[in-house]
Amino acid sequence: MLPWTALSLALSLRLALARSGAERGPPASAPQGDLLFLLDSSASVSHYEFSRVREFVGQLVGLLPLGPGALRASLVHVGSRPYTEFPFGQHSSGEAVQDAVRAAAQRMGDTNTGLALAYAKEQLFAEVAGARPGVPKVLVWVTDGGSSDPVGPPMQELKDLGVTVFIISTGRGNLLELSAAASAPAEKHLHFVDVDDLHIIAQELRGSILDAMRPQQLRASEVTSSGFHLAWPPLLTADSGYYVLELAPSSEPGTVRRQQLPGNATGWAWVNLDPDTDYEVALVPESNVHLVRPQHLRVHTLPEEAGPERIVISHARPRSLRVSWAPALSAAAVLGYHVQYGPLLGGAAQRVEVPAGRNSTTLQGLAPSTAYLVTVTAAFRSGSERALSAKACTPDGERSRAPRPQPPGAWGREP
């Protein structure tokens, strides 16, 4: 009887473990979310470039866990009008998504990216349009760098919904504009890559997408000098309880702000905060169905967005001069600078982009003996700007000087 007893115990143990696993359901770390690819399909992109981008997206899709109960993918073309190649939920496997990506044809037309972003918000990411509530949402925008319409406002609306934005620029896009459009920090969410080298970033981008799709705990993003966005995994449902969010400065724990949210919420934005301040955040799930532990987080807001100071003009030449300035006090919050200059008495203004780590530039192609108005503007991650202006004057050029007296006969004899 002893062997039968041992066998019975082993079977019982196996059944108990299987039942326990079934009750627990899928692992909490299984990635779930909606992933939207936004491709520049306009006439500004050559057929070769589009084919390389399409190949890259197909490669990236093959690296991701797509399927029912996991990641869903959609693809939208940017053109004169947005065009949905396939919506979320149409394809139930990674192989089917890859086949659909490879079959996508370029649409041509204008590069109306802002229109496509607004379309994505209303037609794809909205719950009324079929988007899954309570799951992370990610946008991957592949562009040659330009757009025929404004991108900033509709992109910010998507980020306000909690959408994580990755941007891959294959052209000469404006660094400041693209950095502001991508989710923060820009160095993690913005890539400048030649169209023939896109495969180099595939593994890194895959990891970043999965990180965004798997918020295992309370986390902060889009941190500025006056606020930040919070996200957390679905711990409750609308019927099982509600959340209480608590916020207090670390130096004043008694000054607590509270916000009650429904059980199906997975995000919230705190605004009107003090700059350069540590805040203690608590997410308290309240439920009569089951016990869920509170989660805690400390977030440091960025320093106040003070613009550049003390513009200095030096190395003035007839056709060039050097502009320097004291860096913005909140250097960590600065995306970069742009320097705009033009003649004081009228004329076309020009603009030079300067990376965040530099605080000087040389202006070339100026006119001799001309007064200029020079404006240095610091662009911040929050989307705001701070500017400072100064006057500068180029000296006389060689051609503007009076001719030197010539000795007799230097010009030849008169007939």
Coordinates of N, CA and C in Angstrom, one line a residue, residues 179-382:
S179 N 11.7 66.7 -29.0 CA 12.0 66.4 -27.6 C 10.7 66.8 -26.8
A180 N 10.1 67.9 -27.1 CA 8.9 68.3 -26.4 C 7.7 67.3 -26.6
A181 N 7.7 66.8 -27.9 CA 6.6 65.9 -28.2 C 6.7 64.5 -27.6
A182 N 7.9 64.0 -27.5 CA 8.2 62.7 -26.9 C 7.9 62.7 -25.4
S183 N 7.6 61.6 -24.8 CA 7.5 61.5 -23.4 C 8.8 61.7 -22.7
A184 N 8.8 62.2 -21.5 CA 10.0 62.5 -20.7 C 10.5 61.2 -20.0
P185 N 11.8 61.0 -19.9 CA 12.9 61.9 -20.4 C 13.1 61.6 -21.9
A186 N 13.4 62.7 -22.7 CA 13.6 62.6 -24.1 C 14.7 61.6 -24.5
E187 N 15.7 61.5 -23.7 CA 16.8 60.7 -24.1 C 16.4 59.2 -24.1
K188 N 15.3 58.8 -23.5 CA 14.8 57.5 -23.5 C 13.8 57.3 -24.6
H189 N 13.1 58.3 -24.9 CA 11.9 58.2 -25.8 C 12.0 58.8 -27.2
L190 N 13.2 59.4 -27.5 CA 13.4 60.0 -28.8 C 14.7 59.4 -29.4
H191 N 14.6 59.0 -30.6 CA 15.8 58.4 -31.3 C 16.0 59.1 -32.7
F192 N 17.2 59.5 -33.0 CA 17.5 60.0 -34.3 C 18.4 58.9 -35.0
V193 N 17.8 58.3 -36.0 CA 18.5 57.1 -36.6 C 18.3 57.2 -38.2
D194 N 19.4 56.9 -38.9 CA 19.3 56.9 -40.3 C 18.4 55.7 -40.7
V195 N 17.7 55.9 -41.8 CA 16.7 54.9 -42.2 C 17.3 53.5 -42.5
D196 N 18.6 53.5 -42.8 CA 19.3 52.2 -43.0 C 19.8 51.6 -41.8
D197 N 19.7 52.3 -40.7 CA 20.3 51.8 -39.4 C 19.2 51.5 -38.3
L198 N 17.9 51.5 -38.7 CA 16.9 51.4 -37.8 C 17.0 50.1 -37.0
H199 N 17.5 49.0 -37.6 CA 17.6 47.8 -36.9 C 18.4 47.8 -35.6
I200 N 19.3 48.9 -35.6 CA 20.2 49.0 -34.4 C 19.4 49.2 -33.1
I201 N 18.3 49.9 -33.2 CA 17.6 50.3 -32.0 C 16.4 49.4 -31.7
A202 N 16.3 48.3 -32.5 CA 15.1 47.4 -32.3 C 15.0 46.8 -30.9
Q203 N 16.1 46.2 -30.4 CA 16.1 45.6 -29.1 C 15.9 46.6 -28.0
E204 N 16.6 47.7 -28.1 CA 16.4 48.8 -27.0 C 15.0 49.3 -27.0
L205 N 14.4 49.5 -28.2 CA 13.0 50.0 -28.2 C 12.1 49.0 -27.7
R206 N 12.3 47.7 -28.0 CA 11.4 46.7 -27.5 C 11.4 46.7 -26.0
G207 N 12.6 46.8 -25.4 CA 12.7 46.8 -23.9 C 11.9 48.0 -23.3
S208 N 12.1 49.2 -24.0 CA 11.4 50.4 -23.5 C 9.9 50.3 -23.6
I209 N 9.4 49.7 -24.7 CA 8.0 49.5 -24.9 C 7.4 48.5 -23.8
L210 N 8.1 47.4 -23.6 CA 7.6 46.5 -22.6 C 7.7 47.1 -21.2
D211 N 8.7 47.9 -20.9 CA 8.7 48.6 -19.6 C 7.5 49.5 -19.4
A212 N 7.1 50.2 -20.5 CA 5.9 51.1 -20.5 C 4.7 50.3 -20.4
M213 N 4.6 49.1 -20.9 CA 3.4 48.3 -20.8 C 3.3 47.5 -19.5
R214 N 4.3 47.5 -18.7 CA 4.3 46.7 -17.5 C 4.5 47.6 -16.3
P215 N 3.6 48.5 -15.9 CA 3.8 49.3 -14.7 C 3.5 48.4 -13.5
Q216 N 4.5 47.8 -12.9 CA 4.3 46.9 -11.8 C 3.9 47.6 -10.5
Q217 N 4.2 48.9 -10.5 CA 3.8 49.6 -9.2 C 3.6 51.0 -9.6
L218 N 3.3 51.8 -8.6 CA 3.1 53.3 -8.8 C 4.3 53.9 -9.3
R219 N 4.2 54.7 -10.4 CA 5.4 55.3 -11.0 C 5.0 56.7 -11.5
A220 N 6.0 57.6 -11.6 CA 5.8 59.0 -12.0 C 6.4 59.2 -13.4
S221 N 5.8 60.1 -14.2 CA 6.4 60.5 -15.5 C 6.0 61.9 -15.8
E222 N 6.5 62.4 -16.9 CA 6.2 63.8 -17.3 C 6.4 64.8 -16.1
V223 N 7.5 64.6 -15.4 CA 7.8 65.5 -14.2 C 8.3 66.8 -14.7
T224 N 7.6 67.9 -14.2 CA 8.0 69.3 -14.5 C 8.3 70.0 -13.2
S225 N 8.4 71.3 -13.3 CA 8.6 72.1 -12.1 C 7.3 72.4 -11.4
S226 N 6.2 72.0 -12.0 CA 4.9 72.3 -11.3 C 4.0 71.1 -11.2
G227 N 4.4 69.9 -11.6 CA 3.6 68.8 -11.5 C 4.2 67.5 -12.1
F228 N 3.4 66.4 -12.1 CA 3.8 65.2 -12.7 C 2.6 64.3 -12.9
H229 N 2.8 63.2 -13.7 CA 1.7 62.3 -14.0 C 2.0 61.0 -13.2
L230 N 1.0 60.4 -12.6 CA 1.1 59.1 -12.0 C 0.4 58.0 -12.7
A231 N 1.0 56.8 -12.7 CA 0.4 55.6 -13.3 C 0.6 54.4 -12.4
W232 N -0.4 53.5 -12.5 CA -0.2 52.3 -11.7 C -1.0 51.2 -12.4
P233 N -0.7 49.9 -12.1 CA -1.4 48.8 -12.7 C -2.8 48.7 -12.2
P234 N -3.7 48.0 -12.9 CA -5.1 47.9 -12.4 C -5.1 47.0 -11.1
L235 N -5.3 47.5 -10.0 CA -5.4 46.8 -8.7 C -6.8 46.5 -8.3
L236 N -7.7 47.3 -8.7 CA -9.2 47.1 -8.4 C -10.0 47.2 -9.7
T237 N -11.3 47.0 -9.5 CA -12.2 47.3 -10.6 C -13.2 48.3 -10.2
A238 N -14.0 48.8 -11.1 CA -15.0 49.8 -10.8 C -16.0 49.3 -9.7
D239 N -16.2 48.0 -9.6 CA -17.2 47.4 -8.7 C -16.6 46.9 -7.4
S240 N -15.2 46.8 -7.3 CA -14.6 46.3 -6.1 C -14.0 47.3 -5.2
G241 N -14.0 48.6 -5.5 CA -13.5 49.6 -4.6 C -13.1 50.9 -5.2
Y242 N -12.3 51.6 -4.6 CA -11.9 52.9 -5.1 C -10.5 53.2 -4.5
Y243 N -9.8 54.2 -5.1 CA -8.5 54.6 -4.7 C -8.6 56.0 -4.0
V244 N -7.6 56.2 -3.0 CA -7.4 57.5 -2.4 C -5.9 57.8 -2.7
L245 N -5.7 58.9 -3.4 CA -4.3 59.4 -3.6 C -4.0 60.5 -2.6
E246 N -2.8 60.4 -2.0 CA -2.4 61.4 -1.0 C -1.1 62.0 -1.5
L247 N -0.9 63.3 -1.3 CA 0.3 64.0 -1.7 C 0.6 65.0 -0.6
A248 N 1.9 65.0 -0.3 CA 2.4 66.0 0.7 C 3.9 66.3 0.5
P249 N 4.3 67.5 0.7 CA 5.7 67.8 0.7 C 6.5 67.0 1.7
S250 N 7.6 66.5 1.4 CA 8.4 65.7 2.4 C 8.7 66.5 3.6
S251 N 8.9 67.8 3.5 CA 9.3 68.7 4.6 C 8.1 69.1 5.4
E252 N 6.8 68.9 4.9 CA 5.6 69.2 5.6 C 4.6 68.1 5.5
P253 N 4.9 67.0 6.2 CA 4.0 65.8 6.0 C 2.6 66.0 6.5
G254 N 2.4 67.0 7.3 CA 1.0 67.3 7.7 C 0.1 68.0 6.7
T255 N 0.8 68.6 5.7 CA 0.0 69.3 4.6 C -0.3 68.3 3.5
V256 N -1.4 67.6 3.6 CA -1.8 66.5 2.7 C -2.9 66.9 1.8
R257 N -2.7 66.7 0.5 CA -3.8 66.8 -0.5 C -4.3 65.4 -0.8
R258 N -5.6 65.2 -0.9 CA -6.2 63.9 -1.2 C -7.1 64.0 -2.4
Q259 N -7.1 62.9 -3.2 CA -8.0 62.8 -4.3 C -8.6 61.4 -4.4
Q260 N -9.9 61.3 -4.4 CA -10.5 60.0 -4.5 C -10.8 59.7 -6.0
L261 N -10.5 58.4 -6.4 CA -10.6 58.0 -7.8 C -11.4 56.7 -7.9
P262 N -12.1 56.4 -9.0 CA -12.8 55.1 -9.1 C -11.9 53.9 -9.2
G263 N -12.4 52.8 -9.0 CA -11.5 51.6 -9.0 C -11.0 51.2 -10.3
N264 N -11.5 51.7 -11.4 CA -11.0 51.4 -12.7 C -10.0 52.4 -13.2
A265 N -9.6 53.4 -12.4 CA -8.6 54.4 -12.7 C -7.2 53.8 -12.7
T266 N -6.3 54.2 -13.6 CA -4.9 53.8 -13.6 C -4.0 55.0 -13.7
G267 N -4.5 56.2 -13.5 CA -3.6 57.3 -13.7 C -4.2 58.6 -13.1
W268 N -3.3 59.6 -12.8 CA -3.7 60.9 -12.3 C -2.6 61.8 -12.5
A269 N -2.9 63.1 -12.7 CA -1.9 64.2 -12.8 C -2.0 65.2 -11.7
W270 N -0.9 65.4 -10.9 CA -0.9 66.4 -9.9 C -0.3 67.7 -10.6
V271 N -1.0 68.8 -10.3 CA -0.5 70.1 -10.9 C -0.5 71.2 -9.9
N272 N 0.1 72.3 -10.2 CA 0.2 73.5 -9.3 C 1.0 73.2 -8.1
L273 N 2.1 72.4 -8.3 CA 3.1 72.1 -7.2 C 4.2 73.1 -7.2
D274 N 5.0 73.0 -6.1 CA 6.1 73.9 -6.0 C 7.3 73.3 -6.7
P275 N 8.2 74.2 -7.3 CA 9.4 73.7 -8.0 C 10.4 73.2 -7.0
D276 N 11.3 72.3 -7.5 CA 12.5 71.8 -6.8 C 12.1 71.4 -5.4
T277 N 11.1 70.5 -5.3 CA 10.5 70.0 -4.0 C 10.3 68.5 -4.0
D278 N 10.6 67.9 -2.9 CA 10.3 66.5 -2.7 C 8.9 66.3 -2.3
Y279 N 8.2 65.4 -2.9 CA 6.8 65.1 -2.5 C 6.7 63.6 -2.2
E280 N 5.9 63.3 -1.2 CA 5.6 61.9 -0.8 C 4.2 61.6 -1.4
V281 N 4.1 60.5 -2.1 CA 2.9 60.1 -2.8 C 2.4 58.8 -2.2
A282 N 1.2 58.6 -1.9 CA 0.6 57.4 -1.5 C -0.6 57.0 -2.3
L283 N -0.7 55.8 -2.8 CA -1.8 55.2 -3.5 C -2.5 54.2 -2.6
V284 N -3.7 54.5 -2.1 CA -4.3 53.7 -1.1 C -5.6 53.0 -1.7
P285 N -5.5 51.7 -2.1 CA -6.7 51.1 -2.6 C -7.7 50.7 -1.4
E286 N -8.9 51.1 -1.6 CA -9.9 50.8 -0.6 C -10.9 49.8 -1.2
S287 N -11.0 48.6 -0.5 CA -11.9 47.6 -1.1 C -12.4 46.7 0.0
N288 N -13.7 46.3 -0.1 CA -14.3 45.3 0.9 C -14.2 43.9 0.3
V289 N -13.7 43.8 -0.9 CA -13.6 42.4 -1.5 C -12.3 41.7 -1.1
H290 N -11.2 42.4 -1.3 CA -9.9 41.8 -0.9 C -8.9 43.0 -0.5
L291 N -7.9 42.6 0.3 CA -7.0 43.5 0.8 C -5.9 43.8 -0.3
V292 N -5.6 45.0 -0.5 CA -4.6 45.5 -1.5 C -3.7 46.5 -0.7
R293 N -2.4 46.2 -0.7 CA -1.5 47.1 0.1 C -1.3 48.4 -0.6
P294 N -1.2 49.5 0.2 CA -0.9 50.8 -0.4 C 0.5 50.8 -1.0
Q295 N 0.7 51.7 -2.0 CA 2.0 51.9 -2.6 C 2.4 53.3 -2.4
H296 N 3.8 53.5 -2.2 CA 4.3 54.8 -1.9 C 5.4 55.1 -2.9
L297 N 5.6 56.4 -3.1 CA 6.6 56.9 -4.0 C 7.0 58.3 -3.6
R298 N 8.3 58.6 -3.8 CA 8.8 60.0 -3.6 C 9.1 60.6 -5.0
V299 N 8.7 61.8 -5.3 CA 8.9 62.5 -6.6 C 9.5 63.8 -6.3
H300 N 10.5 64.2 -7.1 CA 11.2 65.5 -6.9 C 10.8 66.3 -8.2
T301 N 10.1 67.4 -8.0 CA 9.8 68.3 -9.1 C 11.1 69.0 -9.6
L302 N 11.1 69.4 -10.8 CA 12.2 70.1 -11.4 C 12.4 71.5 -10.8
P303 N 13.6 72.1 -10.9 CA 13.7 73.5 -10.5 C 12.9 74.4 -11.3
E304 N 12.7 75.6 -10.7 CA 11.9 76.6 -11.4 C 12.5 77.0 -12.8
E305 N 11.7 77.2 -13.7 CA 12.1 77.4 -15.1 C 12.5 78.8 -15.3
A306 N 13.7 79.1 -14.9 CA 14.3 80.5 -15.0 C 15.1 80.5 -16.3
G307 N 14.9 81.5 -17.2 CA 15.5 81.5 -18.5 C 17.0 82.0 -18.4
P308 N 17.6 82.2 -19.6 CA 19.0 82.6 -19.7 C 19.2 84.0 -19.1
E309 N 20.4 84.3 -18.7 CA 20.7 85.6 -18.1 C 22.0 86.1 -18.7
R310 N 22.1 87.5 -18.7 CA 23.3 88.2 -19.1 C 23.9 87.7 -20.5
I311 N 23.2 88.2 -21.5 CA 23.7 87.9 -22.9 C 25.0 88.8 -23.1
V312 N 26.0 88.1 -23.6 CA 27.3 88.8 -23.9 C 27.6 88.7 -25.4
I313 N 27.9 89.8 -26.0 CA 28.3 89.8 -27.4 C 29.8 90.0 -27.5
S314 N 30.5 89.2 -28.2 CA 32.0 89.3 -28.3 C 32.4 88.8 -29.7
H315 N 33.7 89.0 -30.0 CA 34.3 88.6 -31.3 C 33.5 89.2 -32.5
A316 N 33.1 90.4 -32.3 CA 32.4 91.1 -33.4 C 33.2 91.3 -34.7
R317 N 32.8 90.8 -35.8 CA 33.4 91.0 -37.1 C 32.4 91.6 -38.0
P318 N 32.9 92.1 -39.2 CA 31.9 92.7 -40.1 C 30.7 91.8 -40.5
R319 N 31.0 90.5 -40.5 CA 30.0 89.6 -41.0 C 29.7 88.4 -40.0
S320 N 30.1 88.6 -38.7 CA 29.8 87.6 -37.7 C 30.0 88.2 -36.3
L321 N 29.4 87.5 -35.4 CA 29.7 87.9 -34.0 C 29.3 86.7 -33.1
R322 N 29.8 86.6 -31.9 CA 29.6 85.5 -31.0 C 28.6 86.0 -29.9
V323 N 27.6 85.1 -29.6 CA 26.6 85.3 -28.6 C 26.8 84.3 -27.5
S324 N 27.0 84.8 -26.2 CA 27.1 83.9 -25.1 C 26.1 84.3 -24.0
W325 N 25.7 83.4 -23.2 CA 24.7 83.7 -22.1 C 25.0 82.8 -20.9
A326 N 24.6 83.3 -19.7 CA 24.6 82.5 -18.6 C 23.5 81.4 -18.7
P327 N 23.8 80.1 -18.5 CA 22.8 79.1 -18.7 C 21.6 79.3 -17.8
A328 N 20.5 78.7 -18.2 CA 19.3 78.7 -17.3 C 19.6 78.1 -16.0
L329 N 19.1 78.6 -14.9 CA 19.3 78.1 -13.6 C 18.8 76.6 -13.5
S330 N 17.7 76.3 -14.1 CA 17.2 75.0 -14.1 C 17.6 74.2 -15.3
A331 N 19.0 73.9 -15.3 CA 19.6 73.3 -16.5 C 19.0 71.9 -16.8
A332 N 18.6 71.2 -15.7 CA 18.1 69.8 -15.9 C 16.7 69.8 -16.7
A333 N 16.0 70.9 -16.6 CA 14.7 71.0 -17.2 C 14.7 71.6 -18.6
V334 N 15.9 72.0 -19.1 CA 16.0 72.6 -20.4 C 16.2 71.6 -21.5
L335 N 15.4 71.7 -22.6 CA 15.6 70.9 -23.7 C 16.7 71.4 -24.7
G336 N 16.8 72.7 -24.7 CA 17.8 73.4 -25.6 C 17.4 74.9 -25.7
Y337 N 18.2 75.5 -26.5 CA 18.0 77.0 -26.7 C 17.9 77.2 -28.2
H338 N 17.2 78.3 -28.5 CA 17.2 78.8 -29.9 C 17.5 80.3 -29.9
V339 N 18.3 80.7 -30.8 CA 18.8 82.1 -30.9 C 18.2 82.7 -32.2
Q340 N 17.4 83.7 -32.0 CA 16.8 84.4 -33.2 C 17.4 85.8 -33.3
Y341 N 17.8 86.2 -34.5 CA 18.4 87.5 -34.7 C 18.0 88.1 -36.1
G342 N 17.9 89.4 -36.1 CA 17.5 90.1 -37.3 C 17.9 91.6 -37.2
P343 N 18.0 92.3 -38.3 CA 18.3 93.8 -38.2 C 17.3 94.6 -37.5
L344 N 17.7 95.5 -36.7 CA 16.8 96.4 -36.0 C 15.9 97.2 -36.9
L345 N 16.5 97.6 -38.0 CA 15.8 98.5 -38.9 C 14.9 97.8 -39.9
G346 N 14.7 96.5 -39.7 CA 13.8 95.7 -40.6 C 14.6 94.7 -41.4
G347 N 14.0 93.6 -41.7 CA 14.7 92.6 -42.5 C 14.3 91.2 -41.9
A348 N 14.6 90.2 -42.6 CA 14.2 88.8 -42.2 C 15.0 88.4 -41.0
A349 N 14.3 87.8 -40.1 CA 14.9 87.2 -38.9 C 15.3 85.7 -39.2
Q350 N 16.4 85.3 -38.5 CA 16.9 84.0 -38.7 C 17.0 83.3 -37.3
R351 N 17.2 82.0 -37.3 CA 17.1 81.2 -36.1 C 18.2 80.2 -36.1
V352 N 18.9 80.0 -35.0 CA 19.9 79.0 -34.8 C 19.5 78.1 -33.6
E353 N 19.6 76.8 -33.7 CA 19.3 75.9 -32.6 C 20.6 75.5 -31.9
V354 N 20.5 75.6 -30.5 CA 21.7 75.3 -29.7 C 21.3 74.2 -28.7
P355 N 22.1 73.1 -28.6 CA 21.8 72.0 -27.6 C 21.8 72.6 -26.2
A356 N 21.2 71.8 -25.3 CA 21.1 72.2 -23.9 C 22.4 72.3 -23.2
G357 N 23.4 71.6 -23.6 CA 24.7 71.6 -22.9 C 25.6 72.8 -23.3
R358 N 25.2 73.6 -24.2 CA 26.0 74.7 -24.7 C 25.4 76.0 -24.3
N359 N 26.2 77.1 -24.2 CA 25.6 78.4 -23.9 C 26.2 79.5 -24.7
S360 N 26.6 79.2 -25.9 CA 27.2 80.2 -26.9 C 27.0 79.7 -28.3
T361 N 27.1 80.6 -29.2 CA 27.0 80.3 -30.6 C 27.6 81.5 -31.4
T362 N 28.0 81.2 -32.6 CA 28.5 82.3 -33.5 C 27.5 82.5 -34.6
L363 N 27.1 83.7 -34.8 CA 26.2 84.1 -35.9 C 26.9 84.5 -37.1
Q364 N 26.7 83.8 -38.2 CA 27.4 84.0 -39.5 C 26.5 84.7 -40.5
G365 N 27.2 85.2 -41.5 CA 26.4 85.8 -42.7 C 25.7 87.1 -42.4
L366 N 26.3 87.9 -41.5 CA 25.7 89.2 -41.1 C 26.2 90.3 -42.0
A367 N 25.5 91.5 -42.0 CA 25.9 92.6 -42.8 C 26.8 93.5 -42.0
P368 N 27.8 94.1 -42.6 CA 28.7 95.0 -41.9 C 27.9 96.3 -41.4
S369 N 28.4 96.9 -40.3 CA 27.9 98.2 -39.8 C 26.3 98.1 -39.7
T370 N 25.8 97.1 -39.0 CA 24.4 96.9 -38.9 C 24.1 96.5 -37.5
A371 N 23.0 97.1 -36.9 CA 22.5 96.8 -35.6 C 21.5 95.7 -35.7
Y372 N 21.7 94.7 -34.8 CA 20.9 93.5 -34.7 C 20.2 93.4 -33.3
L373 N 19.0 92.8 -33.3 CA 18.3 92.4 -32.1 C 18.5 90.9 -32.0
V374 N 19.1 90.4 -30.9 CA 19.4 89.0 -30.7 C 18.6 88.6 -29.5
T375 N 17.8 87.5 -29.7 CA 17.0 86.9 -28.6 C 17.4 85.5 -28.4
V376 N 17.7 85.2 -27.1 CA 18.0 83.8 -26.7 C 16.9 83.2 -25.9
T377 N 16.3 82.1 -26.4 CA 15.1 81.5 -25.7 C 15.5 80.1 -25.2
A378 N 15.2 79.9 -23.9 CA 15.4 78.5 -23.4 C 14.0 77.8 -23.5
A379 N 14.1 76.6 -24.1 CA 12.9 75.8 -24.2 C 12.9 74.7 -23.1
F380 N 11.8 74.5 -22.3 CA 11.8 73.6 -21.2 C 11.0 72.4 -21.6
R381 N 11.2 71.3 -20.8 CA 10.6 70.0 -21.1 C 9.1 70.2 -20.9
S382 N 8.6 71.1 -20.1 CA 7.2 71.3 -19.8 C 6.5 71.9 -21.0

